[in-house]
Amino acid sequence: MAAHIRRRLRKGATTTAVAAAAVAALAASQAPAAPLAEGATGGDQQAAGGESGGPEDGAATGNSPYYTDLPPLVTPDRPGSSSNLPAATGSAEAGIPASVLAAYKQAERTVGTTDPACRLPWQLLAAIGKVESGQARGGQVDANGTTLSPILGPALNGQGFALIKDTDGGAYDSDAVHDRAVGPMQFIPSTWATWGQDANGDGRKDPNNIYDAALAAGRYLCAGGRNLAVAADLDRAVLSYNQSTEYLRTVRSWFAYYQRGTHEVPDGSGVLPTAPSTPTPSPTPTPSPTPGGTTSPTPSPSPSRPGGAKPSPSPSKPGDGSTSPTPTPTPPRPTPPPKPTPSPAETFGSLENAGTGPLTATAGGTFEERVSVRARNALGAPMAQLPVTFTITGTTGTLFDGGKKKVTVISKADGTATAPALKAGEKTGEFTVTATAGTNRPRTLTYEASVTARQADKIVRVGDKALVAAPGEKFADAVTVKATHKGIAAPGVAVTATMVKDSLGLIDNDKGPYFKDADGKPLRTLDLTTGADGLLQLPEILADENPGTYKLRLTTEGGGSVVIELTVQAPEETAPEETETPEA
């Protein structure tokens, strides 16, 4: 790689000076800086800060060696999109082989669906893939994404590396004595046994397949509810992959570099690292020889006083000749045993809708739909025995069956948790139901719901007596109607009564019969509500001085309507009886 720092760092063999050079190179490239997690500021072998994605005191790679070539000092061209540049543009170091790049992006999409709170960026996978295997040896993969030859790390035999005895019978790493890191993302077999994925749908979980390995790495980095948009969580995730501060710095530098721009290159044409992937471990250092050819002896400890004699203890008081008693040492506090890291199958990953339909009901009714969610673990599989809390928020008076606004349900074997039925309140309007699960970083789903007015699909007049009044008088007979919904009395239904000129109610009437408002003024439209039995008796109706036949139209929520005829006429005059005059 031209104009670019190349260094080979290995666990246990780095220095602060090298770290400073790495940081300086990153600064020179003007890549965006990202803070390290608190406590991860120096010294090789930095631990993951108590939240590991893998085995306790371990790492996905077994802390095996890795490439640490740093990005070039000149950042890649970025004429538009950071990942869709033509293959011929950009620096060679910014090119990522086509299948490898596709695997990283597919892993980002998959994890984004099952664990959106993690916010996994594909550029982080690319940075780790670059450091671990030089992007699968420059994209040396077949059409299915499997490496043309296995990529194996050195035997983790404790000779300069970690000591990890064989866990897979050599199935993945062809070594039945010690484990080796395997594949483009360099998983050790014991970690792959837990986190392995089948991302290319061939029915196998193959650490040598870039699609399988990239998805496994993504889920591993997201373990424990991490949010990789948070710098501290991203640092912990990378350190859980390989517990080395220099490894973190190198991955960080490539991550920043790829964020500034990349482009796709054909498989097999990626830039390869300059150092081999299985370096020889450093031998145990020997004492430095002296100019005379002999080794320097180990210096003896200096005496506390000239002559080597230890000073006598001072008396506790002047003149009493006594010495201070030897203090009783404080017994050390026992170190609490480390908390076991849960496996991915036991780690809560995501919460999704399990098919809940629209949530709507009329006031006082029962919602036909029930809120249902599905919990998944860190591997994306259904998760059982997870408490899910459902909470109603709003002012409609809606409650769960049983009269509660908050209930907790345990997920079943298929990961589903279904809330009790919702009972609509009497107030119309909108409200929400929120499902919450998880403790460290809870996942939530919110559902919109609504309560509508009670409905009646039919309203009829009770009785058929003609309604007649004289001008200026009131109608002697009261008007009573009954509202029903699907043949059942509909209580609490809103009814609108309007004096109209036509049966369809398209033209309001401004004369003839009327109601009275609170001030005694004429009112020809009135909003009313049916009683508990669906019955409604209208207020008294009065007639003005205009005789004629008029119409009263009543309508309900739900489509019910009825038109009632009102007649205003003067009473018939009776002719006076003739009186006979007696004859003279």
mmCIF file of C-alpha atoms in Angstrom, residues 52-323:
data_model
loop_
_atom_site.group_PDB
_atom_site.id
_atom_site.type_symbol
_atom_site.label_atom_id
_atom_site.label_comp_id
_atom_site.label_asym_id
_atom_site.label_seq_id
_atom_site.Cartn_x
_atom_site.Cartn_y
_atom_site.Cartn_z
ATOM 1 C CA SER A 52 -18.549 -9.218 26.728
ATOM 2 C CA GLY A 53 -20.204 -10.600 23.674
ATOM 3 C CA GLY A 54 -18.502 -13.938 24.113
ATOM 4 C CA PRO A 55 -17.249 -16.304 26.812
ATOM 5 C CA GLU A 56 -16.113 -14.945 30.148
ATOM 6 C CA ASP A 57 -12.510 -13.682 29.900
ATOM 7 C CA GLY A 58 -12.508 -14.643 26.222
ATOM 8 C CA ALA A 59 -13.075 -13.168 22.779
ATOM 9 C CA ALA A 60 -14.561 -14.199 19.456
ATOM 10 C CA THR A 61 -11.080 -14.661 17.989
ATOM 11 C CA GLY A 62 -9.473 -16.124 21.103
ATOM 12 C CA ASN A 63 -7.303 -12.970 21.030
ATOM 13 C CA SER A 64 -5.414 -14.520 18.121
ATOM 14 C CA PRO A 65 -2.997 -12.452 15.959
ATOM 15 C CA TYR A 66 -4.391 -10.014 13.456
ATOM 16 C CA TYR A 67 -3.309 -7.656 10.683
ATOM 17 C CA THR A 68 -2.802 -4.063 11.778
ATOM 18 C CA ASP A 69 -1.948 -2.241 8.571
ATOM 19 C CA LEU A 70 -3.327 1.244 9.067
ATOM 20 C CA PRO A 71 -5.369 3.134 6.465
ATOM 21 C CA PRO A 72 -3.486 5.377 4.012
ATOM 22 C CA LEU A 73 -2.809 8.951 4.945
ATOM 23 C CA VAL A 74 -4.835 10.095 1.915
ATOM 24 C CA THR A 75 -8.550 9.454 2.309
ATOM 25 C CA PRO A 76 -10.527 7.890 -0.564
ATOM 26 C CA ASP A 77 -12.400 9.997 -3.073
ATOM 27 C CA ARG A 78 -15.998 10.657 -2.148
ATOM 28 C CA PRO A 79 -17.788 12.146 -5.160
ATOM 29 C CA GLY A 80 -21.214 11.157 -3.901
ATOM 30 C CA SER A 81 -22.241 7.983 -2.184
ATOM 31 C CA SER A 82 -19.761 6.461 0.234
ATOM 32 C CA SER A 83 -20.358 2.919 -1.000
ATOM 33 C CA ASN A 84 -21.588 3.007 -4.593
ATOM 34 C CA LEU A 85 -18.620 4.424 -6.464
ATOM 35 C CA PRO A 86 -17.574 2.827 -9.779
ATOM 36 C CA ALA A 87 -14.947 0.109 -9.441
ATOM 37 C CA ALA A 88 -12.328 2.244 -11.191
ATOM 38 C CA THR A 89 -12.544 5.177 -8.784
ATOM 39 C CA GLY A 90 -11.031 5.722 -5.356
ATOM 40 C CA SER A 91 -7.768 4.461 -3.875
ATOM 41 C CA ALA A 92 -6.950 0.754 -3.957
ATOM 42 C CA GLU A 93 -7.104 0.520 -0.180
ATOM 43 C CA ALA A 94 -10.718 1.792 -0.233
ATOM 44 C CA GLY A 95 -11.833 -1.020 -2.539
ATOM 45 C CA ILE A 96 -13.813 -3.874 -0.998
ATOM 46 C CA PRO A 97 -14.394 -7.094 -2.999
ATOM 47 C CA ALA A 98 -17.952 -7.380 -4.315
ATOM 48 C CA SER A 99 -19.073 -10.514 -2.451
ATOM 49 C CA VAL A 100 -17.462 -9.360 0.780
ATOM 50 C CA LEU A 101 -19.105 -5.935 0.551
ATOM 51 C CA ALA A 102 -22.477 -7.554 -0.228
ATOM 52 C CA ALA A 103 -22.141 -9.800 2.835
ATOM 53 C CA TYR A 104 -21.448 -6.845 5.142
ATOM 54 C CA LYS A 105 -24.448 -4.905 3.829
ATOM 55 C CA GLN A 106 -26.734 -7.951 4.030
ATOM 56 C CA ALA A 107 -25.686 -8.467 7.674
ATOM 57 C CA GLU A 108 -26.466 -4.807 8.438
ATOM 58 C CA ARG A 109 -29.955 -5.174 6.928
ATOM 59 C CA THR A 110 -30.686 -8.443 8.734
ATOM 60 C CA VAL A 111 -29.580 -7.175 12.146
ATOM 61 C CA GLY A 112 -31.406 -3.904 11.467
ATOM 62 C CA THR A 113 -34.625 -5.915 11.178
ATOM 63 C CA THR A 114 -34.206 -8.193 14.204
ATOM 64 C CA ASP A 115 -32.309 -5.755 16.468
ATOM 65 C CA PRO A 116 -32.817 -2.188 15.201
ATOM 66 C CA ALA A 117 -31.733 -0.705 18.546
ATOM 67 C CA CYS A 118 -28.187 -1.992 17.957
ATOM 68 C CA ARG A 119 -27.725 0.284 14.880
ATOM 69 C CA LEU A 120 -25.001 -1.934 13.402
ATOM 70 C CA PRO A 121 -23.061 -0.156 10.585
ATOM 71 C CA TRP A 122 -21.650 -2.385 7.827
ATOM 72 C CA GLN A 123 -18.472 -0.282 7.840
ATOM 73 C CA LEU A 124 -17.651 -1.713 11.296
ATOM 74 C CA LEU A 125 -17.855 -5.241 9.889
ATOM 75 C CA ALA A 126 -15.642 -4.115 7.012
ATOM 76 C CA ALA A 127 -13.077 -2.698 9.457
ATOM 77 C CA ILE A 128 -12.941 -5.954 11.434
ATOM 78 C CA GLY A 129 -12.812 -8.007 8.222
ATOM 79 C CA LYS A 130 -9.911 -5.879 6.991
ATOM 80 C CA VAL A 131 -7.951 -6.317 10.209
ATOM 81 C CA GLU A 132 -8.727 -10.023 10.633
ATOM 82 C CA SER A 133 -8.234 -11.373 7.109
ATOM 83 C CA GLY A 134 -7.598 -8.559 4.646
ATOM 84 C CA GLN A 135 -11.245 -8.844 3.438
ATOM 85 C CA ALA A 136 -11.063 -12.638 2.942
ATOM 86 C CA ARG A 137 -7.610 -12.403 1.347
ATOM 87 C CA GLY A 138 -8.703 -9.729 -1.080
ATOM 88 C CA GLY A 139 -12.013 -11.425 -1.897
ATOM 89 C CA GLN A 140 -10.740 -14.932 -2.682
ATOM 90 C CA VAL A 141 -14.228 -16.470 -2.427
ATOM 91 C CA ASP A 142 -16.440 -18.576 -4.692
ATOM 92 C CA ALA A 143 -19.878 -17.685 -6.048
ATOM 93 C CA ASN A 144 -21.500 -18.652 -2.717
ATOM 94 C CA GLY A 145 -19.115 -16.490 -0.682
ATOM 95 C CA THR A 146 -16.979 -19.358 0.687
ATOM 96 C CA THR A 147 -13.210 -18.807 0.811
ATOM 97 C CA LEU A 148 -11.299 -20.708 -1.895
ATOM 98 C CA SER A 149 -9.029 -22.106 0.811
ATOM 99 C CA PRO A 150 -9.425 -22.057 4.612
ATOM 100 C CA ILE A 151 -8.169 -19.001 6.478
ATOM 101 C CA LEU A 152 -6.685 -20.292 9.736
ATOM 102 C CA GLY A 153 -4.959 -18.493 12.560
ATOM 103 C CA PRO A 154 -2.031 -20.009 14.465
ATOM 104 C CA ALA A 155 -2.526 -22.807 16.965
ATOM 105 C CA LEU A 156 -3.627 -21.220 20.237
ATOM 106 C CA ASN A 157 -1.161 -23.267 22.227
ATOM 107 C CA GLY A 158 -0.097 -20.717 24.830
ATOM 108 C CA GLN A 159 3.260 -20.114 23.116
ATOM 109 C CA GLY A 160 2.982 -16.370 22.684
ATOM 110 C CA PHE A 161 -0.796 -16.643 22.207
ATOM 111 C CA ALA A 162 -3.754 -17.687 24.331
ATOM 112 C CA LEU A 163 -3.997 -21.338 25.339
ATOM 113 C CA ILE A 164 -7.255 -22.828 24.039
ATOM 114 C CA LYS A 165 -7.428 -26.594 23.776
ATOM 115 C CA ASP A 166 -9.392 -28.203 20.991
ATOM 116 C CA THR A 167 -13.198 -27.825 21.252
ATOM 117 C CA ASP A 168 -14.387 -29.045 17.834
ATOM 118 C CA GLY A 169 -12.347 -32.187 17.173
ATOM 119 C CA GLY A 170 -10.678 -30.318 14.330
ATOM 120 C CA ALA A 171 -13.976 -30.018 12.415
ATOM 121 C CA TYR A 172 -13.509 -26.344 11.591
ATOM 122 C CA ASP A 173 -9.766 -25.740 12.053
ATOM 123 C CA SER A 174 -8.301 -29.175 11.200
ATOM 124 C CA ASP A 175 -6.485 -29.153 14.560
ATOM 125 C CA ALA A 176 -7.554 -31.737 17.123
ATOM 126 C CA VAL A 177 -5.075 -30.499 19.771
ATOM 127 C CA HIS A 178 -5.596 -26.739 19.970
ATOM 128 C CA ASP A 179 -8.183 -24.361 18.561
ATOM 129 C CA ARG A 180 -7.386 -21.899 15.773
ATOM 130 C CA ALA A 181 -9.291 -18.864 14.580
ATOM 131 C CA VAL A 182 -11.204 -19.746 11.403
ATOM 132 C CA GLY A 183 -12.517 -17.921 8.357
ATOM 133 C CA PRO A 184 -12.642 -14.329 7.103
ATOM 134 C CA MET A 185 -13.937 -13.031 10.452
ATOM 135 C CA GLN A 186 -11.610 -15.343 12.475
ATOM 136 C CA PHE A 187 -14.006 -17.025 14.899
ATOM 137 C CA ILE A 188 -12.596 -19.682 17.207
ATOM 138 C CA PRO A 189 -14.623 -22.936 16.973
ATOM 139 C CA SER A 190 -16.120 -22.690 20.487
ATOM 140 C CA THR A 191 -17.496 -19.215 19.743
ATOM 141 C CA TRP A 192 -18.762 -20.253 16.319
ATOM 142 C CA ALA A 193 -20.642 -23.158 17.912
ATOM 143 C CA THR A 194 -22.734 -20.559 19.767
ATOM 144 C CA TRP A 195 -22.925 -17.663 17.315
ATOM 145 C CA GLY A 196 -22.688 -19.366 13.905
ATOM 146 C CA GLN A 197 -25.283 -18.302 11.312
ATOM 147 C CA ASP A 198 -26.620 -19.513 7.962
ATOM 148 C CA ALA A 199 -26.961 -16.217 6.123
ATOM 149 C CA ASN A 200 -26.704 -17.506 2.534
ATOM 150 C CA GLY A 201 -29.486 -20.073 2.969
ATOM 151 C CA ASP A 202 -27.473 -23.158 2.009
ATOM 152 C CA GLY A 203 -28.441 -25.035 5.178
ATOM 153 C CA ARG A 204 -24.949 -24.805 6.710
ATOM 154 C CA LYS A 205 -23.354 -22.536 9.294
ATOM 155 C CA ASP A 206 -19.893 -22.190 7.782
ATOM 156 C CA PRO A 207 -17.266 -19.878 9.375
ATOM 157 C CA ASN A 208 -15.413 -19.921 6.020
ATOM 158 C CA ASN A 209 -18.418 -18.353 4.265
ATOM 159 C CA ILE A 210 -18.313 -14.546 4.280
ATOM 160 C CA TYR A 211 -22.124 -14.209 4.437
ATOM 161 C CA ASP A 212 -22.424 -16.566 7.427
ATOM 162 C CA ALA A 213 -19.398 -15.077 9.176
ATOM 163 C CA ALA A 214 -20.447 -11.435 8.655
ATOM 164 C CA LEU A 215 -23.922 -12.017 10.137
ATOM 165 C CA ALA A 216 -22.432 -13.948 13.073
ATOM 166 C CA ALA A 217 -20.010 -11.081 13.710
ATOM 167 C CA GLY A 218 -22.856 -8.557 13.564
ATOM 168 C CA ARG A 219 -24.975 -10.430 16.093
ATOM 169 C CA TYR A 220 -21.922 -10.971 18.319
ATOM 170 C CA LEU A 221 -21.106 -7.243 18.332
ATOM 171 C CA CYS A 222 -24.723 -6.391 19.215
ATOM 172 C CA ALA A 223 -24.902 -8.807 22.182
ATOM 173 C CA GLY A 224 -25.953 -7.508 25.580
ATOM 174 C CA GLY A 225 -28.260 -4.820 24.194
ATOM 175 C CA ARG A 226 -25.426 -2.655 22.843
ATOM 176 C CA ASN A 227 -26.168 0.458 20.794
ATOM 177 C CA LEU A 228 -23.212 0.792 18.408
ATOM 178 C CA ALA A 229 -24.097 4.425 17.714
ATOM 179 C CA VAL A 230 -22.800 5.071 21.252
ATOM 180 C CA ALA A 231 -18.987 5.281 21.315
ATOM 181 C CA ALA A 232 -18.593 3.416 24.613
ATOM 182 C CA ASP A 233 -20.779 0.527 23.414
ATOM 183 C CA LEU A 234 -18.885 0.325 20.126
ATOM 184 C CA ASP A 235 -15.569 0.143 22.013
ATOM 185 C CA ARG A 236 -16.862 -2.624 24.257
ATOM 186 C CA ALA A 237 -18.114 -4.545 21.236
ATOM 187 C CA VAL A 238 -14.755 -4.379 19.429
ATOM 188 C CA LEU A 239 -12.833 -5.282 22.588
ATOM 189 C CA SER A 240 -15.105 -8.296 23.065
ATOM 190 C CA TYR A 241 -13.915 -9.423 19.622
ATOM 191 C CA ASN A 242 -10.233 -9.157 20.586
ATOM 192 C CA GLN A 243 -9.201 -7.878 24.004
ATOM 193 C CA SER A 244 -6.451 -5.528 22.908
ATOM 194 C CA THR A 245 -6.411 -1.767 23.001
ATOM 195 C CA GLU A 246 -4.156 -1.677 19.920
ATOM 196 C CA TYR A 247 -6.656 -3.892 18.124
ATOM 197 C CA LEU A 248 -9.417 -1.424 19.064
ATOM 198 C CA ARG A 249 -7.388 1.518 17.775
ATOM 199 C CA THR A 250 -6.670 -0.232 14.490
ATOM 200 C CA VAL A 251 -10.291 -1.288 13.914
ATOM 201 C CA ARG A 252 -11.396 2.216 14.825
ATOM 202 C CA SER A 253 -9.036 3.734 12.257
ATOM 203 C CA TRP A 254 -10.318 1.473 9.450
ATOM 204 C CA PHE A 255 -13.919 2.087 10.539
ATOM 205 C CA ALA A 256 -13.429 5.847 10.230
ATOM 206 C CA TYR A 257 -11.635 5.360 6.906
ATOM 207 C CA TYR A 258 -14.456 3.290 5.380
ATOM 208 C CA GLN A 259 -17.044 5.748 6.654
ATOM 209 C CA ARG A 260 -15.373 8.428 4.544
ATOM 210 C CA GLY A 261 -15.777 6.452 1.324
ATOM 211 C CA THR A 262 -15.416 3.029 -0.264
ATOM 212 C CA HIS A 263 -15.980 1.407 -3.630
ATOM 213 C CA GLU A 264 -16.615 -2.088 -4.926
ATOM 214 C CA VAL A 265 -13.892 -4.075 -6.700
ATOM 215 C CA PRO A 266 -14.132 -7.509 -8.326
ATOM 216 C CA ASP A 267 -13.682 -10.546 -6.106
ATOM 217 C CA GLY A 268 -10.036 -11.543 -5.853
ATOM 218 C CA SER A 269 -8.707 -8.080 -6.690
ATOM 219 C CA GLY A 270 -8.689 -6.522 -3.227
ATOM 220 C CA VAL A 271 -5.481 -5.148 -1.700
ATOM 221 C CA LEU A 272 -3.831 -7.827 0.420
ATOM 222 C CA PRO A 273 -2.025 -7.221 3.736
ATOM 223 C CA THR A 274 1.746 -7.381 3.484
ATOM 224 C CA ALA A 275 2.306 -9.679 6.475
ATOM 225 C CA PRO A 276 1.286 -13.351 6.655
ATOM 226 C CA SER A 277 -1.835 -14.283 8.568
ATOM 227 C CA THR A 278 -0.058 -16.776 10.858
ATOM 228 C CA PRO A 279 3.073 -15.051 12.205
ATOM 229 C CA THR A 280 5.606 -16.818 14.336
ATOM 230 C CA PRO A 281 5.058 -16.063 18.028
ATOM 231 C CA SER A 282 7.706 -14.024 19.734
ATOM 232 C CA PRO A 283 10.198 -16.122 21.776
ATOM 233 C CA THR A 284 10.636 -15.527 25.470
ATOM 234 C CA PRO A 285 13.100 -12.613 25.833
ATOM 235 C CA THR A 286 16.595 -13.511 27.132
ATOM 236 C CA PRO A 287 18.879 -11.324 29.233
ATOM 237 C CA SER A 288 20.936 -8.820 27.223
ATOM 238 C CA PRO A 289 24.622 -9.740 26.925
ATOM 239 C CA THR A 290 27.243 -7.464 28.345
ATOM 240 C CA PRO A 291 30.073 -6.106 26.154
ATOM 241 C CA GLY A 292 32.339 -8.896 27.512
ATOM 242 C CA GLY A 293 30.088 -11.613 26.241
ATOM 243 C CA THR A 294 28.504 -12.528 29.559
ATOM 244 C CA THR A 295 24.962 -11.871 30.561
ATOM 245 C CA SER A 296 24.184 -9.145 33.019
ATOM 246 C CA PRO A 297 23.397 -10.541 36.461
ATOM 247 C CA THR A 298 20.142 -9.684 38.106
ATOM 248 C CA PRO A 299 20.858 -6.723 40.384
ATOM 249 C CA SER A 300 20.518 -7.360 44.096
ATOM 250 C CA PRO A 301 18.054 -5.251 45.990
ATOM 251 C CA SER A 302 19.640 -2.176 47.551
ATOM 252 C CA PRO A 303 19.897 -2.184 51.360
ATOM 253 C CA SER A 304 17.642 0.210 53.136
ATOM 254 C CA ARG A 305 20.640 1.780 54.896
ATOM 255 C CA PRO A 306 24.363 1.884 54.020
ATOM 256 C CA GLY A 307 25.952 -1.382 55.225
ATOM 257 C CA GLY A 308 22.800 -3.356 54.705
ATOM 258 C CA ALA A 309 21.555 -3.195 58.304
ATOM 259 C CA LYS A 310 17.897 -2.548 58.808
ATOM 260 C CA PRO A 311 17.117 0.365 61.121
ATOM 261 C CA SER A 312 15.700 -0.386 64.527
ATOM 262 C CA PRO A 313 12.124 0.606 65.019
ATOM 263 C CA SER A 314 11.582 3.885 66.739
ATOM 264 C CA PRO A 315 10.131 3.761 70.271
ATOM 265 C CA SER A 316 6.507 4.679 70.495
ATOM 266 C CA LYS A 317 7.268 7.306 73.124
ATOM 267 C CA PRO A 318 10.532 9.130 73.925
ATOM 268 C CA GLY A 319 12.394 7.346 76.728
ATOM 269 C CA ASP A 320 10.033 4.394 77.276
ATOM 270 C CA GLY A 321 12.116 2.026 75.110
ATOM 271 C CA SER A 322 9.067 0.285 73.764
ATOM 272 C CA THR A 323 8.454 -0.333 70.101
#
